[in-house]
Amino acid sequence: MITLTEKAVNHVKKMLTEQNTPDSAVRVGVVGGGCAGLSYKFTFEEKATEEDQVVEQNGVKILLDPKSYLFLNGVTIDYHSDLMSSGFTFHNPNAKSSCGCGTSFSV
């Protein structure tokens, strides 16, 4: 399955509130591209499709399409913020390698 850390859950809830869409879900996916071959996709959507796996964690709904689920099963998503940068980080046990910035990977 997929896991959001407490920091990630709090930041997602904050973003949904700021966008006035508190009932939306987070779509986490994988698309071709990036320097390592595959890139993470992170968007907000109002509802799931019939094919989606829906996971709810601490009040946050996560949507996964079947193809992305193959690459993201076991992923932990965290949120970091410091003086230099902020953003979501993906800890993917399925990745054989990843790029230096952490936004793309290969399997």
XYZ file of N, CA and C in Angstrom:
321
model
N 0.836 -1.183 0.000
C 0.000 0.000 0.000
C 0.884 1.251 0.000
N 0.296 2.390 0.098
C 1.003 3.668 0.077
C 0.784 4.359 1.417
N 1.822 5.037 1.914
C 1.749 5.671 3.224
C 2.131 7.141 3.126
N 1.363 7.987 3.796
C 1.714 9.400 3.958
C 2.173 9.595 5.393
N 3.294 10.282 5.571
C 3.724 10.602 6.927
C 2.790 11.661 7.505
N 2.902 11.890 8.796
C 2.079 12.909 9.445
C 2.314 14.287 8.832
N 3.573 14.605 8.528
C 3.882 15.893 7.894
C 3.213 16.010 6.527
N 3.230 14.925 5.759
C 2.606 14.936 4.433
C 1.096 15.090 4.551
N 0.478 14.373 5.465
C -0.970 14.487 5.677
C -1.330 15.921 6.042
N -0.589 16.504 6.984
C -0.882 17.875 7.410
C -0.736 18.868 6.265
N 0.277 18.683 5.437
C 0.483 19.621 4.332
C -0.589 19.451 3.248
N -0.979 18.225 2.969
C -2.049 17.992 1.995
C -3.334 18.651 2.483
N -3.680 18.458 3.751
C -4.888 19.071 4.301
C -4.815 20.598 4.209
N -3.652 21.151 4.482
C -3.464 22.601 4.386
C -3.683 23.076 2.949
N -3.114 22.359 1.983
C -3.257 22.728 0.572
C -4.716 22.636 0.126
N -5.418 21.587 0.546
C -6.817 21.426 0.173
C -7.672 22.551 0.753
N -7.374 22.941 1.977
C -8.101 24.046 2.602
C -7.826 25.352 1.877
N -6.557 25.601 1.544
C -6.187 26.831 0.836
C -6.848 26.915 -0.540
N -7.062 25.770 -1.183
C -7.674 25.738 -2.505
C -9.201 25.641 -2.431
N -9.734 25.673 -1.220
C -11.182 25.577 -1.017
C -11.760 24.277 -1.568
N -10.995 23.188 -1.494
C -11.436 21.882 -1.980
C -11.177 20.807 -0.916
N -11.734 20.975 0.290
C -11.401 20.050 1.379
C -11.837 18.609 1.145
N -12.761 18.374 0.219
C -13.232 17.015 -0.040
C -12.510 16.337 -1.200
N -11.558 17.016 -1.821
C -10.819 16.419 -2.937
C -9.866 15.346 -2.422
N -9.396 14.541 -3.354
C -8.444 13.474 -3.052
C -7.116 13.786 -3.728
N -6.084 13.100 -3.279
C -4.756 13.229 -3.873
C -4.561 12.083 -4.844
N -4.259 12.403 -6.103
C -3.916 11.367 -7.069
C -2.394 11.274 -7.107
N -1.900 10.089 -6.789
C -0.468 9.820 -6.849
C -0.264 8.855 -7.993
N 0.641 9.207 -8.889
C 0.850 8.363 -10.045
C 2.273 8.396 -10.553
N 2.478 7.680 -11.624
C 3.777 7.582 -12.278
C 3.567 7.869 -13.763
N 4.440 8.691 -14.326
C 4.413 8.977 -15.765
C 5.811 8.783 -16.321
N 5.892 8.480 -17.595
C 7.182 8.343 -18.245
C 7.879 9.689 -18.347
N 9.174 9.707 -18.116
C 9.939 10.944 -18.236
C 10.884 11.133 -17.066
N 11.533 12.266 -17.065
C 12.516 12.543 -16.028
C 13.854 11.934 -16.390
N 14.870 12.320 -15.684
C 16.214 11.873 -16.033
C 16.464 10.396 -15.715
N 15.625 9.772 -14.879
C 15.822 8.362 -14.561
C 14.811 7.448 -15.254
N 13.850 8.024 -15.995
C 12.920 7.201 -16.763
C 11.463 7.318 -16.366
N 11.166 7.393 -15.079
C 9.797 7.541 -14.593
C 9.752 8.698 -13.613
N 8.646 9.445 -13.625
C 8.490 10.576 -12.707
C 7.222 10.407 -11.897
N 7.239 10.959 -10.699
C 6.063 10.940 -9.840
C 5.098 12.047 -10.251
N 3.828 11.754 -10.120
C 2.771 12.718 -10.423
C 1.935 12.865 -9.149
N 1.609 14.099 -8.797
C 0.897 14.383 -7.554
C -0.098 15.496 -7.849
N -1.397 15.170 -7.923
C -2.423 16.159 -8.248
C -3.627 15.975 -7.322
N -4.524 16.955 -7.357
C -5.767 16.864 -6.602
C -6.921 16.617 -7.566
N -7.833 15.728 -7.168
C -9.002 15.422 -7.978
C -10.220 15.296 -7.090
N -11.386 15.604 -7.664
C -12.618 15.574 -6.883
C -13.159 14.169 -6.656
N -12.955 13.257 -7.643
C -13.474 11.908 -7.445
C -12.618 10.876 -8.158
N -12.784 9.645 -7.721
C -12.028 8.526 -8.264
C -12.696 7.992 -9.521
N -11.914 7.290 -10.344
C -12.470 6.558 -11.472
C -12.799 5.144 -11.001
N -13.471 4.380 -11.857
C -13.836 3.009 -11.489
C -12.616 2.113 -11.282
N -11.527 2.393 -11.995
C -10.337 1.548 -11.924
C -9.432 1.875 -10.737
N -9.618 3.036 -10.136
C -8.716 3.490 -9.073
C -8.801 2.640 -7.819
N -7.642 2.501 -7.192
C -7.613 2.017 -5.819
C -7.684 3.267 -4.959
N -8.539 3.236 -3.940
C -8.709 4.386 -3.061
C -8.260 3.982 -1.666
N -7.330 4.748 -1.128
C -6.811 4.519 0.207
C -7.100 5.783 1.005
N -7.557 5.621 2.230
C -7.757 6.795 3.075
C -6.837 6.694 4.278
N -6.134 7.790 4.532
C -5.198 7.809 5.650
C -5.347 9.118 6.402
N -5.747 9.034 7.647
C -5.905 10.212 8.509
C -6.744 11.301 7.853
N -7.815 10.903 7.168
C -8.712 11.868 6.555
C -8.323 12.325 5.163
N -7.228 11.802 4.615
C -6.795 12.156 3.262
C -7.038 10.951 2.353
N -7.777 11.168 1.269
C -8.016 10.111 0.285
C -6.900 10.133 -0.751
N -6.376 8.954 -1.050
C -5.313 8.794 -2.035
C -5.860 7.929 -3.169
N -5.715 8.409 -4.408
C -6.175 7.685 -5.590
C -4.971 7.146 -6.342
N -5.058 5.885 -6.738
C -3.983 5.232 -7.495
C -4.574 4.495 -8.683
N -4.094 4.801 -9.893
C -4.528 4.022 -11.051
C -3.774 2.686 -11.033
N -4.305 1.657 -11.702
C -3.687 0.324 -11.639
C -2.221 0.282 -12.072
N -1.860 1.007 -13.133
C -0.470 0.986 -13.615
C 0.466 1.613 -12.581
N 0.080 2.752 -12.058
C 0.921 3.426 -11.069
C 1.072 2.593 -9.804
N 0.004 1.886 -9.431
C 0.060 1.061 -8.221
C 1.200 0.040 -8.294
N 1.459 -0.501 -9.489
C 2.538 -1.478 -9.646
C 3.886 -0.895 -9.236
N 4.095 0.404 -9.518
C 5.364 1.058 -9.214
C 5.389 1.699 -7.831
N 4.208 1.930 -7.247
C 4.131 2.692 -5.998
C 3.740 1.870 -4.777
N 3.498 0.586 -4.954
C 3.149 -0.244 -3.809
C 4.304 -0.240 -2.804
N 4.041 0.194 -1.593
C 5.071 0.255 -0.555
C 5.705 1.616 -0.381
N 5.323 2.608 -1.195
C 5.903 3.947 -1.137
C 5.465 4.686 0.128
N 6.402 5.442 0.688
C 6.102 6.373 1.770
C 6.352 7.777 1.239
N 5.347 8.645 1.399
C 5.467 10.031 0.957
C 5.600 10.909 2.186
N 6.630 11.726 2.188
C 6.906 12.636 3.299
C 6.873 14.066 2.771
N 6.821 15.025 3.663
C 6.913 16.431 3.278
C 8.036 17.046 4.089
N 8.894 17.798 3.408
C 9.993 18.476 4.108
C 9.944 19.962 3.793
N 10.443 20.743 4.702
C 10.521 22.188 4.494
C 11.706 22.708 5.289
N 12.623 23.376 4.597
C 13.755 24.010 5.268
C 14.073 25.323 4.559
N 15.144 25.952 4.912
C 15.485 27.251 4.333
C 15.774 27.189 2.836
N 16.222 26.069 2.349
C 16.614 25.943 0.948
C 15.490 25.469 0.029
N 14.601 24.602 0.541
C 13.562 24.043 -0.325
C 12.434 23.435 0.512
N 11.358 23.135 -0.159
C 10.267 22.404 0.478
C 9.564 21.574 -0.586
N 8.942 20.500 -0.160
C 8.214 19.665 -1.096
C 8.024 18.258 -0.586
N 7.303 17.493 -1.375
C 7.045 16.102 -1.043
C 8.227 15.248 -1.504
N 8.562 14.251 -0.700
C 9.612 13.299 -1.071
C 9.006 11.900 -1.086
N 9.474 11.091 -2.007
C 8.976 9.735 -2.184
C 10.072 8.754 -1.802
N 9.766 7.857 -0.882
C 10.686 6.795 -0.491
C 10.109 5.514 -1.085
N 10.684 5.104 -2.213
C 10.110 4.029 -3.011
C 10.995 2.782 -2.948
N 10.527 1.718 -2.282
C 11.328 0.495 -2.206
C 11.437 -0.232 -3.543
N 10.615 0.143 -4.525
C 10.643 -0.501 -5.846
C 11.677 0.123 -6.778
N 12.175 1.305 -6.434
C 13.106 2.016 -7.305
C 14.489 1.366 -7.251
N 15.019 1.059 -8.428
C 16.383 0.522 -8.506
C 17.400 1.657 -8.468
N 17.006 2.819 -9.028
C 17.862 4.000 -8.977
C 16.963 5.219 -9.084
N 17.498 6.358 -8.685
C 16.733 7.609 -8.803
C 17.685 8.729 -9.150
N 17.103 9.829 -9.596
C 17.931 10.989 -9.968
C 18.337 11.745 -8.707
N 19.233 12.679 -8.849
C 19.719 13.451 -7.718
C 18.652 14.295 -7.052
N 17.682 14.769 -7.814
C 16.642 15.623 -7.230
C 15.530 14.811 -6.587
N 15.464 13.509 -6.843
C 14.473 12.652 -6.199
C 13.100 12.657 -6.832
N 12.954 13.265 -8.013
C 11.629 13.316 -8.632
C 11.449 12.277 -9.726
N 12.502 11.567 -10.093
C 12.333 10.499 -11.071
C 13.132 9.278 -10.619
N 12.742 8.119 -11.180
C 13.345 6.868 -10.756
C 13.262 5.848 -11.868
N 13.932 4.747 -11.686
C 13.824 3.616 -12.614
C 13.600 2.347 -11.805
N 12.994 1.348 -12.469
C 12.723 0.079 -11.796
C 13.376 -1.050 -12.552
